[in-house]
mmCIF file of C-alpha atoms in Angstrom:
data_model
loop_
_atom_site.group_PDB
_atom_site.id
_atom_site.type_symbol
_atom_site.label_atom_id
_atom_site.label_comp_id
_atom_site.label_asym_id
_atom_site.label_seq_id
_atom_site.Cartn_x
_atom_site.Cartn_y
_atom_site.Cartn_z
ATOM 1 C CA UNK A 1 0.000 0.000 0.000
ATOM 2 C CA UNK A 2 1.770 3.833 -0.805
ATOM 3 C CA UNK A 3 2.084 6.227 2.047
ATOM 4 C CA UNK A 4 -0.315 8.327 0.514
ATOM 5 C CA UNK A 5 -3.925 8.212 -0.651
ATOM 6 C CA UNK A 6 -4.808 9.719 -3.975
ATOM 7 C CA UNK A 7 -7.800 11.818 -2.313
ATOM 8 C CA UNK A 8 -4.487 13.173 -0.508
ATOM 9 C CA UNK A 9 -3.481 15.349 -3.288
ATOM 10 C CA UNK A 10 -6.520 17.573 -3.607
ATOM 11 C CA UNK A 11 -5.924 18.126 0.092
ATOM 12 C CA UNK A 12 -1.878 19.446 -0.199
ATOM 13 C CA UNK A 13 -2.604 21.346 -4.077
ATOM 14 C CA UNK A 14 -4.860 23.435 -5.254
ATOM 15 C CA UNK A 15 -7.468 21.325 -7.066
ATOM 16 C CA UNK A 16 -6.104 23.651 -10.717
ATOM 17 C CA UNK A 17 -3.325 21.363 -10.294
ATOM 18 C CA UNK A 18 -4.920 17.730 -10.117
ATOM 19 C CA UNK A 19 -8.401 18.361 -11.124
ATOM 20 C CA UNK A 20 -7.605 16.852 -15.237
ATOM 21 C CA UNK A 21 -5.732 13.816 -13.332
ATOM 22 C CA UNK A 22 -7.151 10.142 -13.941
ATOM 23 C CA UNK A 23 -6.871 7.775 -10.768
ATOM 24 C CA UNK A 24 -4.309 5.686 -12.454
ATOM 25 C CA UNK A 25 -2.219 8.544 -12.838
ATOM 26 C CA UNK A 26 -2.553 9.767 -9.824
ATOM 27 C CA UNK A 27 -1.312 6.146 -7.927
ATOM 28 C CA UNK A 28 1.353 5.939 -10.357
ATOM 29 C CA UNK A 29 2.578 9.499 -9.079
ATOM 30 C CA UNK A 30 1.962 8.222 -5.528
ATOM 31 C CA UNK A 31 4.102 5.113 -5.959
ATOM 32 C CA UNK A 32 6.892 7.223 -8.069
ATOM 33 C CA UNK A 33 7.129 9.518 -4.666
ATOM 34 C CA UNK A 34 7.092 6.374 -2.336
ATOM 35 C CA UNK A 35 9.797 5.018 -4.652
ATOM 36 C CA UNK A 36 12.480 8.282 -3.862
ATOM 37 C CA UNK A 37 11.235 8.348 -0.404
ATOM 38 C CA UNK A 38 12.161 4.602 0.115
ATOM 39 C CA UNK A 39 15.489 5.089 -1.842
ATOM 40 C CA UNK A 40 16.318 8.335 0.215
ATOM 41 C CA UNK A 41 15.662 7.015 3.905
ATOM 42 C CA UNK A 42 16.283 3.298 3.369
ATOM 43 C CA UNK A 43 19.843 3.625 4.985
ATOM 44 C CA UNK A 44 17.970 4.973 8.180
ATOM 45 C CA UNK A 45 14.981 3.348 8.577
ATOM 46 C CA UNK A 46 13.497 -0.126 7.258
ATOM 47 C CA UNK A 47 11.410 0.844 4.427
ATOM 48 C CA UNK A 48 9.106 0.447 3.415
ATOM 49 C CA UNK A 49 7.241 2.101 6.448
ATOM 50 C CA UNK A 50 3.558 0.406 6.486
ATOM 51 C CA UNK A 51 1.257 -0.432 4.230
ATOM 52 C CA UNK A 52 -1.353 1.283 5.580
ATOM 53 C CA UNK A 53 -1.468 5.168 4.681
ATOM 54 C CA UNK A 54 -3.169 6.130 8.380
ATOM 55 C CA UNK A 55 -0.444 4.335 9.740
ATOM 56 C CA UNK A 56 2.312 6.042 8.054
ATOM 57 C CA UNK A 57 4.534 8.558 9.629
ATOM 58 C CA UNK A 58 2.518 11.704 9.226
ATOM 59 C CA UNK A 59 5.151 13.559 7.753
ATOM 60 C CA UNK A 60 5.991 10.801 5.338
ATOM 61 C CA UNK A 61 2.470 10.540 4.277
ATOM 62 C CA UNK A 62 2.354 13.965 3.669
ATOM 63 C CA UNK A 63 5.762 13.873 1.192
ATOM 64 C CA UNK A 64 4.518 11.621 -0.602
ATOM 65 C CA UNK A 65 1.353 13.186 -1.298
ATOM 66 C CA UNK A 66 3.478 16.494 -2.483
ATOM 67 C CA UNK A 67 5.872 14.967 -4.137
ATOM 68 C CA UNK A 68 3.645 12.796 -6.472
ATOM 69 C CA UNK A 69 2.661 16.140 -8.018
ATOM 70 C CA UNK A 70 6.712 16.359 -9.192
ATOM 71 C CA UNK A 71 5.567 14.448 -12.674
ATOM 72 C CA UNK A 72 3.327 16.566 -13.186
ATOM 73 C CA UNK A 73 5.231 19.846 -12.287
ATOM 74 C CA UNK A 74 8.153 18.551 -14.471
ATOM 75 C CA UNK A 75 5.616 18.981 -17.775
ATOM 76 C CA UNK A 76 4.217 21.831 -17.355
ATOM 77 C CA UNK A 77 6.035 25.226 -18.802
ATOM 78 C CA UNK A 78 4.750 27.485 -16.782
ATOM 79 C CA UNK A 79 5.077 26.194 -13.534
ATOM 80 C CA UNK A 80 3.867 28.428 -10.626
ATOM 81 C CA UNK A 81 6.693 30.370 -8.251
ATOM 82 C CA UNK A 82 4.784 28.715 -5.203
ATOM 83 C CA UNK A 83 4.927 25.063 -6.704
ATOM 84 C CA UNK A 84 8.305 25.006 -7.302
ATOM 85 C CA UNK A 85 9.071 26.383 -3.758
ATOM 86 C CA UNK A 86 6.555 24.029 -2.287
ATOM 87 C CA UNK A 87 8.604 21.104 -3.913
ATOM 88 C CA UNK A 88 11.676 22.002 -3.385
ATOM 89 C CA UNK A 89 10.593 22.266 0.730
ATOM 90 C CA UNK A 90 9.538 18.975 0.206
ATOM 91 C CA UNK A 91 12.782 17.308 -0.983
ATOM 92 C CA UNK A 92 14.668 19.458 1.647
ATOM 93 C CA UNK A 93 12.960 17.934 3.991
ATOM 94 C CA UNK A 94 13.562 14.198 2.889
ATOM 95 C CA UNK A 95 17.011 14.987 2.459
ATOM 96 C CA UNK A 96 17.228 16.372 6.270
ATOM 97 C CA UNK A 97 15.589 13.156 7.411
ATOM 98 C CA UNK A 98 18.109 11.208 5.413
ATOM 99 C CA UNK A 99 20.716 13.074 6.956
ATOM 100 C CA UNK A 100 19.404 12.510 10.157
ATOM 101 C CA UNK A 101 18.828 16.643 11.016
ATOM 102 C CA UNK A 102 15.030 14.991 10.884
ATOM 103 C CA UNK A 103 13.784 12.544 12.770
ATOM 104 C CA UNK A 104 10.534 10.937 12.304
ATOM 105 C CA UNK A 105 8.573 9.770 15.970
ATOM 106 C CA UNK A 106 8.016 6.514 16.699
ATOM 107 C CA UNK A 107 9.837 5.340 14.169
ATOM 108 C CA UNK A 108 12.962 2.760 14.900
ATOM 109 C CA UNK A 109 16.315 3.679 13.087
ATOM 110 C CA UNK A 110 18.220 1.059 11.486
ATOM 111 C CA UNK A 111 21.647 0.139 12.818
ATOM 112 C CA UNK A 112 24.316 -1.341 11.788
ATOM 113 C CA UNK A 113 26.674 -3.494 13.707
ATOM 114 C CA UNK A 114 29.669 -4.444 11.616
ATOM 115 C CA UNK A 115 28.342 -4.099 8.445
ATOM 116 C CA UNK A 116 25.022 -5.854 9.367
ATOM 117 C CA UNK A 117 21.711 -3.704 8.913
ATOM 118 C CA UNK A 118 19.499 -5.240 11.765
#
């Protein structure tokens, strides 16, 4: 199951901005932002997180839900000042939790123990 739900989006953009998208898209976005968000973290925490979106990390349910709208950004031409900002926020903010400036509640850190992820 992906961190976020697709009725998710309309709640983080402005409906202008998902209002033409079909629901396949839209879960194909989703799972494209889970994707980067499991790449970026996975040498912190076990990922993936849950498979159910309530019980995701609030914060990671939220990236995801922002950051399936990159695709759709990335072809438009006239992308708004606010987007771009809003996105770029967004993949600060995974990086800091990569980096470990972030840490997400509840949620156990993998260690390592001689080369052993446990």
């Amino acid at each position: 199951m992906p961190y976020a739900e697709p009725e998710d989006l309309p709640k983080i953009w402005h409906k202008v901005l998902t209002t033409n998208l079909q629901p396949s898209e839209i879960t194909t976005f989703i799972d494209h932002a889970d994707n980067l968000i499991n790449a970026a973290l996975a040498r912190r925490y076990s990922v993936p997180f849950t498979g159910d979106p309530n019980a995701a990390p609030p914060l990671i349910r939220q990236l995801s839900a922002t950051l399936a709208l990159l695709e759709v950004v990335d072809r438009s031409p006239a992308t708004p000042e606010w987007v771009l900002r809003k996105i770029e926020r967004a993949e600060k903010l995974l990086q800091m939790l990569a980096d470990g400036e972030l840490t997400l509640p509840g949620v156990t850190e993998v260690t390592t123990f001689n080369g052993v992820r446990s």
